[in-house]
Amino acid sequence: MVTEPEIRETAASDGRPRAAVVRDALGVGVAVGLSGFAFGVTAAGAGISTLQACVLSLLVFTGASQFALVGALAAGGNPFTAAAGAFFLGTRNAFYGLRLSELLRLPRAVRPLAAHWVIDETTAVALAQPDRKSARLGFTVTGLTLYVLWNVTTLLGALGAEAIGDTRAWGLDAAGPAVFLALLAPMLKTATERAVAALALVLGLGFLPVLPAGVPVLIAALAAPVVLWMKGRRS
């Protein structure tokens, strides 16, 4: 029986042209990397300094978790609760890493560095490739482009927000959530994914008036196991 890794190795010689892989990777990296500006603006509106915003982008580097953290802080949430919500959102990257470890098979020396780039976009580009060589190239180009742009635009967004003053007066405090929703919507392709998103929205908004800021995000995370349990019962 031929295994998936063997199929990928066999297909390596018929892999996509490098130019096509680089083009797609750059497209994803640039498109998403520019949204770091929205994070910088949102962070400044939440009372986070430019230095703190830049450190978050450099060391955390996962947009959903960063937006969740500053969003909870902007709403007056407890820092520990906000951090917990961001942490749970970021745990998905660990599962991505398990899949990419088998696919990319990177040298041990570079794995700690590569792990920092394991996010939604790099995973999607790598998994879309037909062979290991193309997957490595797509992962690297996407990760490098996105990391550089995300950090540069975070700095520009934070500096710009400080220059114009109160971001709420300009409506820029809504930039972060808007960008996050725009990135999330195309990913909801199956009925199960849409059901999870809908239930999470109901839970989050439903508990927002009665629970401290940041806690509704944790409650909304229960949507996934609830929907999966219901789906299992039906099947």
mmCIF file of N, CA, C and O in Angstrom, residues 4 15 29 41-42 45 57-58 90 124 129 138 148 168 170 220 222 225:
data_model
loop_
_atom_site.group_PDB
_atom_site.id
_atom_site.type_symbol
_atom_site.label_atom_id
_atom_site.label_comp_id
_atom_site.label_asym_id
_atom_site.label_seq_id
_atom_site.Cartn_x
_atom_site.Cartn_y
_atom_site.Cartn_z
ATOM 1 N N GLU A 4 0.765 8.310 1.941
ATOM 2 C CA GLU A 4 0.731 9.692 1.455
ATOM 3 C C GLU A 4 2.127 10.283 1.298
ATOM 4 O O GLU A 4 2.411 10.927 0.285
ATOM 5 N N GLY A 15 6.255 18.602 -9.456
ATOM 6 C CA GLY A 15 5.705 19.662 -8.625
ATOM 7 C C GLY A 15 5.445 20.933 -9.402
ATOM 8 O O GLY A 15 5.840 21.094 -10.565
ATOM 9 N N GLY A 29 0.763 36.352 1.672
ATOM 10 C CA GLY A 29 1.568 37.082 2.652
ATOM 11 C C GLY A 29 1.314 38.572 2.634
ATOM 12 O O GLY A 29 1.169 39.205 3.688
ATOM 13 N N VAL A 41 -3.485 49.850 15.058
ATOM 14 C CA VAL A 41 -4.491 50.853 15.407
ATOM 15 C C VAL A 41 -5.337 50.381 16.585
ATOM 16 O O VAL A 41 -5.593 51.135 17.534
ATOM 17 N N THR A 42 -5.769 49.128 16.523
ATOM 18 C CA THR A 42 -6.607 48.568 17.587
ATOM 19 C C THR A 42 -5.858 48.528 18.914
ATOM 20 O O THR A 42 -6.426 48.839 19.970
ATOM 21 N N GLY A 45 -5.685 51.939 20.390
ATOM 22 C CA GLY A 45 -6.989 52.310 20.934
ATOM 23 C C GLY A 45 -7.298 51.629 22.247
ATOM 24 O O GLY A 45 -8.091 52.121 23.038
ATOM 25 N N SER A 57 3.477 41.529 18.208
ATOM 26 C CA SER A 57 3.562 41.038 16.836
ATOM 27 C C SER A 57 4.836 40.240 16.594
ATOM 28 O O SER A 57 4.840 39.262 15.849
ATOM 29 N N LEU A 58 5.922 40.653 17.217
ATOM 30 C CA LEU A 58 7.193 39.949 17.041
ATOM 31 C C LEU A 58 7.184 38.579 17.701
ATOM 32 O O LEU A 58 7.649 37.593 17.121
ATOM 33 N N GLY A 90 -4.954 30.456 20.151
ATOM 34 C CA GLY A 90 -3.677 30.106 19.553
ATOM 35 C C GLY A 90 -3.330 28.631 19.599
ATOM 36 O O GLY A 90 -2.408 28.192 18.892
ATOM 37 N N ALA A 124 -2.136 26.821 5.242
ATOM 38 C CA ALA A 124 -2.995 26.693 4.062
ATOM 39 C C ALA A 124 -2.176 26.632 2.778
ATOM 40 O O ALA A 124 -2.431 25.802 1.901
ATOM 41 N N GLN A 129 0.050 22.549 -1.717
ATOM 42 C CA GLN A 129 1.066 22.168 -2.697
ATOM 43 C C GLN A 129 1.049 20.659 -2.955
ATOM 44 O O GLN A 129 0.702 19.870 -2.069
ATOM 45 N N GLY A 138 6.489 27.265 -0.381
ATOM 46 C CA GLY A 138 5.303 28.043 -0.077
ATOM 47 C C GLY A 138 5.252 28.467 1.378
ATOM 48 O O GLY A 138 4.916 29.611 1.697
ATOM 49 N N VAL A 148 7.349 39.829 8.093
ATOM 50 C CA VAL A 148 7.943 41.155 7.904
ATOM 51 C C VAL A 148 6.861 42.224 7.771
ATOM 52 O O VAL A 148 6.893 43.259 8.454
ATOM 53 N N ARG A 168 -11.400 56.053 18.538
ATOM 54 C CA ARG A 168 -12.848 55.858 18.521
ATOM 55 C C ARG A 168 -13.550 57.009 17.815
ATOM 56 O O ARG A 168 -14.611 56.839 17.216
ATOM 57 N N TRP A 170 -12.590 58.393 15.204
ATOM 58 C CA TRP A 170 -12.467 58.158 13.766
ATOM 59 C C TRP A 170 -13.080 56.826 13.338
ATOM 60 O O TRP A 170 -13.117 56.495 12.157
ATOM 61 N N ALA A 220 -17.541 31.322 24.165
ATOM 62 C CA ALA A 220 -17.792 31.080 22.742
ATOM 63 C C ALA A 220 -16.956 29.927 22.210
ATOM 64 O O ALA A 220 -17.350 29.260 21.245
ATOM 65 N N LEU A 222 -16.682 27.158 23.401
ATOM 66 C CA LEU A 222 -17.414 25.900 23.608
ATOM 67 C C LEU A 222 -18.260 25.521 22.402
ATOM 68 O O LEU A 222 -18.779 24.396 22.338
ATOM 69 N N PRO A 225 -16.889 22.113 20.371
ATOM 70 C CA PRO A 225 -17.224 20.781 20.880
ATOM 71 C C PRO A 225 -18.720 20.507 20.920
ATOM 72 O O PRO A 225 -19.146 19.367 20.720
#
